[in-house]
mmCIF file of C-alpha atoms and ligand atoms in Angstrom:
data_model
loop_
_atom_site.group_PDB
_atom_site.id
_atom_site.type_symbol
_atom_site.label_atom_id
_atom_site.label_comp_id
_atom_site.label_asym_id
_atom_site.label_seq_id
_atom_site.Cartn_x
_atom_site.Cartn_y
_atom_site.Cartn_z
ATOM 1 C CA MET A 1 17.692 15.848 -32.534
ATOM 2 C CA THR A 2 17.410 12.088 -32.850
ATOM 3 C CA TYR A 3 18.715 9.581 -30.385
ATOM 4 C CA GLU A 4 20.130 6.210 -31.323
ATOM 5 C CA LEU A 5 18.279 3.510 -29.431
ATOM 6 C CA PRO A 6 19.897 0.146 -28.935
ATOM 7 C CA THR A 7 18.247 -2.197 -31.425
ATOM 8 C CA SER A 8 16.713 -5.060 -29.494
ATOM 9 C CA GLY A 9 15.035 -6.666 -32.516
ATOM 10 C CA GLN A 10 11.973 -8.591 -31.555
ATOM 11 C CA ARG A 11 13.135 -9.067 -27.996
ATOM 12 C CA ILE A 12 10.387 -8.683 -25.397
ATOM 13 C CA ARG A 13 11.833 -6.509 -22.659
ATOM 14 C CA PHE A 14 11.046 -7.219 -19.016
ATOM 15 C CA GLN A 15 9.792 -3.684 -18.532
ATOM 16 C CA ARG A 16 8.659 -1.038 -20.952
ATOM 17 C CA PRO A 17 7.951 2.117 -18.929
ATOM 18 C CA ASP A 18 5.348 4.422 -20.403
ATOM 19 C CA LEU A 19 5.429 7.964 -19.045
ATOM 20 C CA PRO A 20 3.036 10.728 -20.131
ATOM 21 C CA SER A 21 3.987 13.012 -23.018
ATOM 22 C CA LEU A 22 5.139 16.557 -22.288
ATOM 23 C CA ASN A 23 1.839 17.763 -23.791
ATOM 24 C CA GLU A 24 -0.046 15.912 -21.064
ATOM 25 C CA VAL A 25 2.292 17.292 -18.377
ATOM 26 C CA ALA A 26 2.338 20.918 -19.583
ATOM 27 C CA PRO A 27 -1.061 22.092 -18.256
ATOM 28 C CA HIS A 28 -0.173 20.810 -14.760
ATOM 29 C CA TRP A 29 3.309 22.358 -14.858
ATOM 30 C CA GLU A 30 2.033 25.812 -15.798
ATOM 31 C CA ALA A 31 1.109 26.732 -12.205
ATOM 32 C CA ALA A 32 4.745 26.351 -11.113
ATOM 33 C CA ARG A 33 5.993 28.434 -14.038
ATOM 34 C CA SER A 34 3.611 31.283 -13.483
ATOM 35 C CA ALA A 35 4.345 31.283 -9.731
ATOM 36 C CA HIS A 36 8.130 30.946 -10.348
ATOM 37 C CA TRP A 37 8.084 28.237 -7.673
ATOM 38 C CA TYR A 38 9.614 24.887 -8.610
ATOM 39 C CA SER A 39 10.336 23.042 -5.368
ATOM 40 C CA ASN A 40 10.064 23.450 -1.573
ATOM 41 C CA GLY A 41 6.335 22.761 -1.787
ATOM 42 C CA GLY A 42 5.374 24.789 -4.823
ATOM 43 C CA PRO A 43 1.806 24.985 -6.173
ATOM 44 C CA VAL A 44 1.994 21.824 -8.302
ATOM 45 C CA LEU A 45 3.341 19.760 -5.433
ATOM 46 C CA ALA A 46 0.467 21.012 -3.270
ATOM 47 C CA ALA A 47 -2.037 20.043 -5.987
ATOM 48 C CA PHE A 48 -0.423 16.626 -6.402
ATOM 49 C CA SER A 49 -0.456 15.945 -2.624
ATOM 50 C CA SER A 50 -4.156 16.806 -2.428
ATOM 51 C CA ALA A 51 -4.971 14.719 -5.496
ATOM 52 C CA ILE A 52 -3.132 11.737 -3.977
ATOM 53 C CA GLU A 53 -4.972 12.167 -0.682
ATOM 54 C CA ARG A 54 -8.324 12.231 -2.515
ATOM 55 C CA TYR A 55 -7.328 9.182 -4.557
ATOM 56 C CA LEU A 56 -6.256 7.123 -1.529
ATOM 57 C CA GLY A 57 -9.110 8.271 0.710
ATOM 58 C CA SER A 58 -9.394 7.120 4.349
ATOM 59 C CA ASP A 59 -8.058 10.387 5.771
ATOM 60 C CA LEU A 60 -4.483 9.691 4.794
ATOM 61 C CA HIS A 61 -1.767 12.333 4.780
ATOM 62 C CA ALA A 62 0.460 12.162 1.702
ATOM 63 C CA VAL A 63 4.112 13.233 1.787
ATOM 64 C CA PRO A 64 5.621 13.035 -1.725
ATOM 65 C CA VAL A 65 9.366 12.354 -1.772
ATOM 66 C CA ASN A 66 12.090 12.038 -4.402
ATOM 67 C CA ASN A 67 12.196 8.212 -4.324
ATOM 68 C CA ALA A 68 11.063 5.342 -2.117
ATOM 69 C CA THR A 69 14.541 4.615 -0.753
ATOM 70 C CA SER A 70 14.783 8.083 0.769
ATOM 71 C CA GLY A 71 11.107 7.738 1.765
ATOM 72 C CA LEU A 72 12.051 4.691 3.849
ATOM 73 C CA MET A 73 15.002 6.554 5.389
ATOM 74 C CA VAL A 74 12.802 9.534 6.205
ATOM 75 C CA ALA A 75 10.114 7.261 7.728
ATOM 76 C CA LEU A 76 12.681 5.477 9.931
ATOM 77 C CA ARG A 77 14.237 8.741 11.118
ATOM 78 C CA ALA A 78 10.866 10.448 11.668
ATOM 79 C CA LEU A 79 9.549 7.530 13.724
ATOM 80 C CA CYS A 80 12.693 6.247 15.498
ATOM 81 C CA GLY A 81 15.251 9.072 15.454
ATOM 82 C CA THR A 82 18.883 8.291 14.730
ATOM 83 C CA GLY A 83 19.387 4.563 14.578
ATOM 84 C CA ARG A 84 22.660 4.155 16.510
ATOM 85 C CA GLY A 85 22.762 0.658 15.121
ATOM 86 C CA ALA A 86 19.423 -0.453 16.606
ATOM 87 C CA THR A 87 17.821 -3.523 15.061
ATOM 88 C CA VAL A 88 15.047 -3.240 12.492
ATOM 89 C CA LEU A 89 13.221 -6.458 11.618
ATOM 90 C CA MET A 90 12.501 -6.929 7.918
ATOM 91 C CA PRO A 91 11.960 -9.747 5.441
ATOM 92 C CA SER A 92 14.924 -11.001 3.444
ATOM 93 C CA TYR A 93 12.484 -11.642 0.604
ATOM 94 C CA THR A 94 12.420 -8.052 -0.722
ATOM 95 C CA PHE A 95 14.255 -5.603 -2.955
ATOM 96 C CA ALA A 96 17.704 -4.421 -1.821
ATOM 97 C CA ALA A 97 16.440 -0.887 -1.102
ATOM 98 C CA THR A 98 14.517 -2.027 2.004
ATOM 99 C CA ALA A 99 17.736 -2.987 3.787
ATOM 100 C CA THR A 100 19.798 -0.261 2.121
ATOM 101 C CA ALA A 101 17.513 2.435 3.524
ATOM 102 C CA ALA A 102 17.712 0.998 7.040
ATOM 103 C CA VAL A 103 21.519 0.863 6.935
ATOM 104 C CA TRP A 104 21.803 4.438 5.583
ATOM 105 C CA ALA A 105 19.419 5.668 8.299
ATOM 106 C CA GLY A 106 21.718 4.127 10.926
ATOM 107 C CA PHE A 107 19.902 0.880 11.748
ATOM 108 C CA THR A 108 20.884 -2.785 11.608
ATOM 109 C CA PRO A 109 18.659 -5.127 9.603
ATOM 110 C CA ALA A 110 17.666 -8.505 11.017
ATOM 111 C CA PHE A 111 15.758 -10.832 8.746
ATOM 112 C CA VAL A 112 12.487 -12.675 9.307
ATOM 113 C CA ASP A 113 10.896 -15.316 7.118
ATOM 114 C CA VAL A 114 7.768 -14.881 5.002
ATOM 115 C CA SER A 115 4.717 -17.138 4.959
ATOM 116 C CA GLU A 116 4.198 -19.533 2.073
ATOM 117 C CA ASP A 117 0.488 -18.667 2.152
ATOM 118 C CA HIS A 118 0.991 -15.087 0.952
ATOM 119 C CA TRP A 119 4.758 -14.347 0.701
ATOM 120 C CA HIS A 120 4.593 -11.486 3.265
ATOM 121 C CA ALA A 121 6.259 -11.494 6.716
ATOM 122 C CA ASP A 122 4.973 -14.364 8.840
ATOM 123 C CA PRO A 123 3.308 -12.983 12.023
ATOM 124 C CA ALA A 124 4.190 -15.994 14.187
ATOM 125 C CA MET A 125 7.886 -15.783 13.304
ATOM 126 C CA LEU A 126 7.764 -12.025 13.734
ATOM 127 C CA GLN A 127 6.312 -12.333 17.230
ATOM 128 C CA GLU A 128 9.147 -14.644 18.283
ATOM 129 C CA ALA A 129 11.771 -12.412 16.686
ATOM 130 C CA VAL A 130 10.447 -9.295 18.451
ATOM 131 C CA GLU A 131 10.726 -11.017 21.825
ATOM 132 C CA ARG A 132 14.300 -12.111 21.163
ATOM 133 C CA GLU A 133 15.686 -9.083 19.338
ATOM 134 C CA THR A 134 13.921 -6.096 20.997
ATOM 135 C CA PRO A 135 14.005 -4.152 17.704
ATOM 136 C CA ALA A 136 13.527 -0.396 17.283
ATOM 137 C CA ALA A 137 10.996 -0.851 14.462
ATOM 138 C CA LEU A 138 9.310 -3.305 12.125
ATOM 139 C CA LEU A 139 9.969 -2.608 8.454
ATOM 140 C CA LEU A 140 7.696 -5.060 6.647
ATOM 141 C CA CYS A 141 6.681 -5.272 3.015
ATOM 142 C CA SER A 142 3.637 -5.564 0.817
ATOM 143 C CA THR A 143 5.621 -8.092 -1.215
ATOM 144 C CA TYR A 144 5.505 -7.288 -4.958
ATOM 145 C CA GLY A 145 3.122 -4.441 -4.072
ATOM 146 C CA VAL A 146 0.308 -6.905 -3.364
ATOM 147 C CA ALA A 147 -1.833 -6.248 -0.283
ATOM 148 C CA PRO A 148 -1.142 -8.655 2.582
ATOM 149 C CA PRO A 149 -4.294 -10.269 4.061
ATOM 150 C CA ARG A 150 -6.043 -7.909 6.508
ATOM 151 C CA ALA A 151 -5.617 -10.435 9.346
ATOM 152 C CA THR A 152 -1.854 -10.479 8.716
ATOM 153 C CA VAL A 153 -1.618 -6.682 8.831
ATOM 154 C CA ARG A 154 -3.692 -6.663 12.023
ATOM 155 C CA SER A 155 -1.213 -9.116 13.577
ATOM 156 C CA TRP A 156 1.765 -6.970 12.500
ATOM 157 C CA SER A 157 0.121 -3.892 14.086
ATOM 158 C CA ALA A 158 -0.700 -5.742 17.298
ATOM 159 C CA ILE A 159 2.889 -6.996 17.584
ATOM 160 C CA ALA A 160 4.284 -3.486 17.009
ATOM 161 C CA GLU A 161 1.825 -1.933 19.427
ATOM 162 C CA HIS A 162 2.527 -4.484 22.128
ATOM 163 C CA ALA A 163 6.289 -3.906 21.769
ATOM 164 C CA ASN A 164 5.671 -0.138 21.611
ATOM 165 C CA ILE A 165 7.633 0.250 18.368
ATOM 166 C CA PRO A 166 6.592 1.735 15.022
ATOM 167 C CA LEU A 167 5.397 -0.318 12.071
ATOM 168 C CA ILE A 168 6.622 0.877 8.675
ATOM 169 C CA VAL A 169 5.457 -0.901 5.528
ATOM 170 C CA ASP A 170 7.402 -0.824 2.265
ATOM 171 C CA SER A 171 4.635 -1.000 -0.366
ATOM 172 C CA ALA A 172 6.932 0.339 -3.072
ATOM 173 C CA ALA A 173 5.262 -1.377 -6.033
ATOM 174 C CA GLY A 174 1.768 -1.186 -4.554
ATOM 175 C CA PHE A 175 0.431 2.285 -5.285
ATOM 176 C CA GLY A 176 -3.153 1.602 -6.453
ATOM 177 C CA SER A 177 -3.286 -1.962 -5.087
ATOM 178 C CA ARG A 178 -6.390 -2.857 -3.113
ATOM 179 C CA ASP A 179 -6.739 -5.162 -0.113
ATOM 180 C CA GLU A 180 -9.449 -7.805 0.310
ATOM 181 C CA CYS A 181 -11.865 -5.143 1.654
ATOM 182 C CA GLY A 182 -11.339 -3.053 -1.482
ATOM 183 C CA ASN A 183 -9.285 -0.341 0.253
ATOM 184 C CA ARG A 184 -6.268 1.076 -1.526
ATOM 185 C CA LEU A 185 -2.987 0.617 0.307
ATOM 186 C CA GLY A 186 -1.603 3.529 2.302
ATOM 187 C CA GLY A 187 -3.122 3.097 5.757
ATOM 188 C CA GLN A 188 -1.539 -0.189 6.816
ATOM 189 C CA ALA A 189 1.085 1.230 9.172
ATOM 190 C CA ASP A 190 2.409 4.225 11.092
ATOM 191 C CA ALA A 191 4.077 5.097 7.789
ATOM 192 C CA GLU A 192 3.759 3.358 4.434
ATOM 193 C CA VAL A 193 6.132 3.973 1.542
ATOM 194 C CA PHE A 194 5.521 3.833 -2.230
ATOM 195 C CA SER A 195 7.801 4.215 -5.234
ATOM 196 C CA PHE A 196 6.945 6.200 -8.358
ATOM 197 C CA HIS A 197 10.067 4.970 -10.168
ATOM 198 C CA ALA A 198 9.838 4.607 -13.952
ATOM 199 C CA THR A 199 9.574 0.822 -13.588
ATOM 200 C CA LYS A 200 6.696 0.886 -11.088
ATOM 201 C CA PRO A 201 3.005 0.917 -12.143
ATOM 202 C CA PHE A 202 2.604 4.582 -11.084
ATOM 203 C CA ALA A 203 5.667 5.828 -12.962
ATOM 204 C CA ILE A 204 6.949 9.403 -12.986
ATOM 205 C CA GLY A 205 10.704 8.771 -13.424
ATOM 206 C CA GLU A 206 12.163 9.118 -9.933
ATOM 207 C CA GLY A 207 9.716 9.731 -7.118
ATOM 208 C CA GLY A 208 7.983 8.272 -4.119
ATOM 209 C CA LEU A 209 5.414 8.799 -1.413
ATOM 210 C CA VAL A 210 5.071 8.292 2.325
ATOM 211 C CA THR A 211 1.565 8.027 3.784
ATOM 212 C CA THR A 212 0.294 8.095 7.344
ATOM 213 C CA ARG A 213 -3.037 8.485 9.146
ATOM 214 C CA ASP A 214 -1.449 10.505 11.932
ATOM 215 C CA PRO A 215 -1.160 14.287 11.363
ATOM 216 C CA ASP A 216 1.694 14.563 13.882
ATOM 217 C CA ILE A 217 3.672 11.859 12.075
ATOM 218 C CA ALA A 218 2.984 13.696 8.785
ATOM 219 C CA VAL A 219 4.635 16.802 10.255
ATOM 220 C CA GLU A 220 7.668 14.747 11.319
ATOM 221 C CA LEU A 221 7.891 13.105 7.884
ATOM 222 C CA ARG A 222 7.779 16.466 6.068
ATOM 223 C CA ARG A 223 10.407 17.810 8.444
ATOM 224 C CA ALA A 224 12.725 14.798 8.007
ATOM 225 C CA ALA A 225 12.411 15.172 4.214
ATOM 226 C CA ASN A 226 13.254 18.897 4.403
ATOM 227 C CA PHE A 227 16.616 19.023 6.246
ATOM 228 C CA GLY A 228 14.914 18.682 9.658
ATOM 229 C CA PHE A 229 13.697 22.289 9.493
ATOM 230 C CA HIS A 230 10.995 23.507 11.840
ATOM 231 C CA ASN A 231 8.723 26.281 10.556
ATOM 232 C CA ASP A 232 11.264 28.917 11.609
ATOM 233 C CA ARG A 233 13.945 27.098 9.565
ATOM 234 C CA ILE A 234 15.883 26.007 12.620
ATOM 235 C CA VAL A 235 17.085 22.404 12.878
ATOM 236 C CA ARG A 236 16.461 21.265 16.452
ATOM 237 C CA SER A 237 16.517 17.596 17.385
ATOM 238 C CA GLY A 238 16.759 15.326 14.385
ATOM 239 C CA VAL A 239 18.848 16.190 11.359
ATOM 240 C CA GLY A 240 16.837 15.628 8.210
ATOM 241 C CA MET A 241 17.801 15.124 4.623
ATOM 242 C CA ASN A 242 16.692 16.525 1.308
ATOM 243 C CA ALA A 243 14.091 14.036 0.115
ATOM 244 C CA LYS A 244 11.652 16.536 -1.353
ATOM 245 C CA MET A 245 9.751 15.941 -4.566
ATOM 246 C CA ASP A 246 10.029 18.877 -6.966
ATOM 247 C CA ASP A 247 7.117 20.449 -8.838
ATOM 248 C CA LEU A 248 8.046 19.080 -12.258
ATOM 249 C CA HIS A 249 7.798 15.497 -10.997
ATOM 250 C CA ALA A 250 4.549 16.432 -9.262
ATOM 251 C CA ALA A 251 3.216 17.689 -12.628
ATOM 252 C CA ILE A 252 4.145 14.361 -14.218
ATOM 253 C CA GLY A 253 2.375 12.668 -11.301
ATOM 254 C CA LEU A 254 -0.838 14.625 -11.947
ATOM 255 C CA ALA A 255 -0.726 13.577 -15.600
ATOM 256 C CA VAL A 256 -0.169 9.929 -14.582
ATOM 257 C CA LEU A 257 -3.074 10.083 -12.140
ATOM 258 C CA ASP A 258 -5.391 11.296 -14.942
ATOM 259 C CA ARG A 259 -5.215 7.901 -16.624
ATOM 260 C CA PHE A 260 -4.116 5.603 -13.810
ATOM 261 C CA ASP A 261 -7.418 3.751 -13.318
ATOM 262 C CA GLU A 262 -7.356 2.617 -16.910
ATOM 263 C CA VAL A 263 -3.677 1.609 -16.653
ATOM 264 C CA LEU A 264 -4.411 -0.465 -13.536
ATOM 265 C CA LYS A 265 -7.341 -2.209 -15.169
ATOM 266 C CA ARG A 266 -5.195 -3.175 -18.139
ATOM 267 C CA ARG A 267 -2.266 -4.394 -16.037
ATOM 268 C CA GLN A 268 -4.609 -6.497 -13.872
ATOM 269 C CA GLY A 269 -6.198 -7.941 -17.021
ATOM 270 C CA TYR A 270 -2.800 -8.954 -18.444
ATOM 271 C CA GLY A 271 -1.753 -10.386 -15.055
ATOM 272 C CA SER A 272 -4.870 -12.558 -14.826
ATOM 273 C CA ARG A 273 -4.657 -13.681 -18.444
ATOM 274 C CA LEU A 274 -1.004 -14.742 -18.148
ATOM 275 C CA SER A 275 -1.419 -16.365 -14.761
ATOM 276 C CA ASP A 276 -4.372 -18.406 -16.145
ATOM 277 C CA ALA A 277 -2.266 -19.479 -19.108
ATOM 278 C CA PHE A 278 0.557 -20.704 -16.859
ATOM 279 C CA SER A 279 -1.705 -22.472 -14.350
ATOM 280 C CA ALA A 280 -1.933 -25.476 -16.709
ATOM 281 C CA ALA A 281 1.825 -25.908 -16.222
ATOM 282 C CA GLY A 282 1.343 -25.778 -12.439
ATOM 283 C CA LEU A 283 2.662 -22.251 -11.865
ATOM 284 C CA SER A 284 0.866 -20.231 -9.202
ATOM 285 C CA PRO A 285 0.460 -16.484 -8.698
ATOM 286 C CA GLN A 286 0.690 -14.698 -5.361
ATOM 287 C CA PRO A 287 -2.687 -14.614 -3.549
ATOM 288 C CA GLY A 288 -4.219 -11.147 -3.988
ATOM 289 C CA MET A 289 -2.327 -10.469 -7.239
ATOM 290 C CA SER A 290 -5.446 -9.694 -9.266
ATOM 291 C CA ALA A 291 -6.295 -6.688 -7.043
ATOM 292 C CA GLY A 292 -2.700 -5.491 -7.117
ATOM 293 C CA ALA A 293 -1.047 -2.895 -9.331
ATOM 294 C CA VAL A 294 0.910 -5.711 -11.096
ATOM 295 C CA GLN A 295 4.376 -4.206 -11.598
ATOM 296 C CA PHE A 296 5.309 -7.524 -13.204
ATOM 297 C CA LEU A 297 3.929 -11.046 -12.759
ATOM 298 C CA PRO A 298 5.797 -13.277 -10.289
ATOM 299 C CA LEU A 299 4.785 -16.934 -10.709
ATOM 300 C CA LEU A 300 5.924 -19.760 -8.476
ATOM 301 C CA CYS A 301 7.184 -22.801 -10.369
ATOM 302 C CA LYS A 302 6.610 -26.295 -8.982
ATOM 303 C CA THR A 303 10.339 -27.007 -8.790
ATOM 304 C CA LYS A 304 13.676 -25.343 -9.275
ATOM 305 C CA GLU A 305 14.148 -27.510 -12.382
ATOM 306 C CA GLN A 306 10.910 -26.282 -13.900
ATOM 307 C CA ARG A 307 12.096 -22.711 -13.388
ATOM 308 C CA SER A 308 15.369 -23.526 -15.157
ATOM 309 C CA ARG A 309 13.390 -24.877 -18.117
ATOM 310 C CA LEU A 310 11.214 -21.757 -18.158
ATOM 311 C CA LEU A 311 14.242 -19.426 -18.087
ATOM 312 C CA ALA A 312 15.965 -21.402 -20.836
ATOM 313 C CA SER A 313 12.896 -21.390 -23.021
ATOM 314 C CA ALA A 314 12.398 -17.623 -22.459
ATOM 315 C CA ASP A 315 15.979 -17.085 -23.497
ATOM 316 C CA ARG A 316 15.431 -19.067 -26.720
ATOM 317 C CA ARG A 317 12.265 -17.137 -27.498
ATOM 318 C CA ALA A 318 13.942 -13.769 -26.742
ATOM 319 C CA ILE A 319 11.677 -12.928 -23.818
ATOM 320 C CA GLU A 320 13.334 -11.246 -20.854
ATOM 321 C CA LEU A 321 12.298 -12.727 -17.481
ATOM 322 C CA ARG A 322 13.628 -11.847 -14.023
ATOM 323 C CA THR A 323 13.859 -13.815 -10.795
ATOM 324 C CA TYR A 324 13.060 -11.234 -8.076
ATOM 325 C CA PHE A 325 13.780 -11.759 -5.158
ATOM 326 C CA SER A 326 16.581 -14.134 -5.899
ATOM 327 C CA ASP A 327 19.103 -13.755 -4.392
ATOM 328 C CA PRO A 328 17.193 -12.863 -1.254
ATOM 329 C CA LEU A 329 18.942 -10.212 0.849
ATOM 330 C CA HIS A 330 20.500 -12.566 3.397
ATOM 331 C CA SER A 331 22.384 -14.236 0.503
ATOM 332 C CA MET A 332 23.739 -10.975 -0.936
ATOM 333 C CA PRO A 333 27.338 -10.215 0.118
ATOM 334 C CA ALA A 334 26.493 -6.718 1.399
ATOM 335 C CA PHE A 335 23.743 -8.018 3.690
ATOM 336 C CA SER A 336 24.870 -11.543 4.607
ATOM 337 C CA ARG A 337 26.538 -10.259 7.794
ATOM 338 C CA TYR A 338 23.142 -9.291 9.249
ATOM 339 C CA ARG A 339 21.364 -11.689 11.544
ATOM 340 C CA LYS A 340 18.744 -14.134 10.418
ATOM 341 C CA THR A 341 16.336 -14.303 13.358
ATOM 342 C CA THR A 342 15.494 -17.902 12.384
ATOM 343 C CA PRO A 343 16.362 -20.093 9.409
ATOM 344 C CA LEU A 344 14.522 -18.728 6.344
ATOM 345 C CA PRO A 345 13.201 -21.844 4.575
ATOM 346 C CA VAL A 346 10.193 -20.201 2.897
ATOM 347 C CA THR A 347 12.309 -17.304 1.624
ATOM 348 C CA GLU A 348 14.787 -19.795 0.167
ATOM 349 C CA SER A 349 12.107 -21.977 -1.346
ATOM 350 C CA LEU A 350 10.367 -18.998 -3.031
ATOM 351 C CA ALA A 351 13.670 -17.544 -4.236
ATOM 352 C CA ALA A 352 14.624 -20.866 -5.859
ATOM 353 C CA ARG A 353 11.324 -21.246 -7.732
ATOM 354 C CA ILE A 354 10.126 -17.724 -8.596
ATOM 355 C CA ALA A 355 10.035 -16.415 -12.151
ATOM 356 C CA CYS A 356 8.718 -12.962 -13.072
ATOM 357 C CA LEU A 357 6.988 -12.336 -16.400
ATOM 358 C CA PRO A 358 6.886 -8.934 -18.120
ATOM 359 C CA ILE A 359 3.837 -6.701 -17.643
ATOM 360 C CA TYR A 360 3.501 -3.319 -19.370
ATOM 361 C CA SER A 361 0.739 -0.725 -19.182
ATOM 362 C CA ASP A 362 -0.127 -1.534 -22.776
ATOM 363 C CA MET A 363 0.582 -5.005 -24.180
ATOM 364 C CA SER A 364 -0.356 -6.125 -27.669
ATOM 365 C CA ALA A 365 -2.097 -9.435 -28.332
ATOM 366 C CA GLY A 366 1.079 -10.502 -30.154
ATOM 367 C CA VAL A 367 3.318 -9.896 -27.153
ATOM 368 C CA LEU A 368 0.893 -11.607 -24.754
ATOM 369 C CA GLY A 369 0.612 -14.562 -27.137
ATOM 370 C CA ARG A 370 4.367 -14.957 -27.362
ATOM 371 C CA ILE A 371 4.717 -14.938 -23.563
ATOM 372 C CA GLU A 372 1.891 -17.498 -23.271
ATOM 373 C CA GLN A 373 3.791 -19.842 -25.599
ATOM 374 C CA LEU A 374 6.360 -20.319 -22.834
ATOM 375 C CA SER A 375 3.782 -22.152 -20.757
ATOM 376 C CA THR A 376 3.531 -24.925 -23.366
ATOM 377 C CA ASP A 377 7.322 -25.398 -23.293
ATOM 378 C CA ILE A 378 7.327 -26.378 -19.626
ATOM 379 C CA GLN A 379 4.267 -28.600 -19.212
HETATM 380 C C1 PLP B 1 11.335 -0.365 -6.159
HETATM 381 C C2 PLP B 1 11.452 -0.698 -4.726
HETATM 382 C C3 PLP B 1 12.106 0.166 -3.829
HETATM 383 C C4 PLP B 1 12.902 1.368 -4.278
HETATM 384 O O1 PLP B 1 12.161 2.378 -4.863
HETATM 385 P P1 PLP B 1 12.916 3.671 -5.431
HETATM 386 O O2 PLP B 1 11.814 4.654 -5.659
HETATM 387 O O3 PLP B 1 13.570 3.241 -6.700
HETATM 388 O O4 PLP B 1 13.890 4.130 -4.420
HETATM 389 C C5 PLP B 1 12.087 -0.143 -2.472
HETATM 390 N N1 PLP B 1 11.496 -1.259 -2.020
HETATM 391 C C6 PLP B 1 10.881 -2.135 -2.848
HETATM 392 C C7 PLP B 1 10.231 -3.344 -2.276
HETATM 393 C C8 PLP B 1 10.845 -1.886 -4.223
HETATM 394 O O5 PLP B 1 10.242 -2.756 -5.030
#
């Protein structure tokens, strides 16, 4: 059977997901078939969880889930119980799912600003907001999947600890990213959440992961992702949901892991090459980008006008750019009713000037060259 694909001509798409072939997946999938066990923690899921734990190191517990949005909901419920409308502090400069998950789990978002030094939540603003808002949790982000500076994460943890509330970090695009000490993300918080969506660097279709260092939290996470069941299949305190990853997605995950190091190296190479090319025009990458998993390449233009010229020139040259995270959440109709804990000038300034370039796992010299041409249009 053949499928008609939309003809996009020579257009360079913003994303071009590249999942493993069924031949690569088949050997991993076989264990589920021969055991006749396809979900509820079948043999492939167990193998995938262990492989992820080995890959991340640092004694992390890995809880695979069906996507990062439900991973965030599960993390909030496992760590804070039912929300009853309690406040969760989060950046506005993030993807809609961060706030969506909090609302679905029963919490009320309140927005904090990010720092212009690194584009992650600003610890000083966070400290003030915690004192004023008495939130139930901090839901912060590794913005664009890039590791925040270690000192920033230490401040987030200290603030959460002092307020006696959990710290959850949405690192959705950051599976495989390393921090300045060379550690892979996963141990930054009480629970950290990753996405394995088709458009993320570690792509299996729909999928996600929650990590924690704490074995007791891991038990709560698994329970929240499995209807709230205890071992005797009784639901006691918290109702859970069905956020389980099935064994077929776990088999795809094992096949992705087989070649992930090489994929990361290539994506980082493309990210550095393109960010160098655009530096002559005054565009700057996010600090830490080159050790990130590089889902795409956000570059900060000098002015809003320069971004308009870049977008117009990309349009002429049939290259698809995006402007994540514009609109920021506090400007979106569904979220504008939620409180801004302070004005959000850095969020607004980034949102007005950001432009994201395409990054794929495998980019030809021709495609890279065409994207680089844009930088000469805007000098
Ligand atoms: C992609 C993304 C999500 C959502 O991930 P899904 O697996 O698609 O649910 C959540 N937060 C951020 C910051 C993201 O980039």
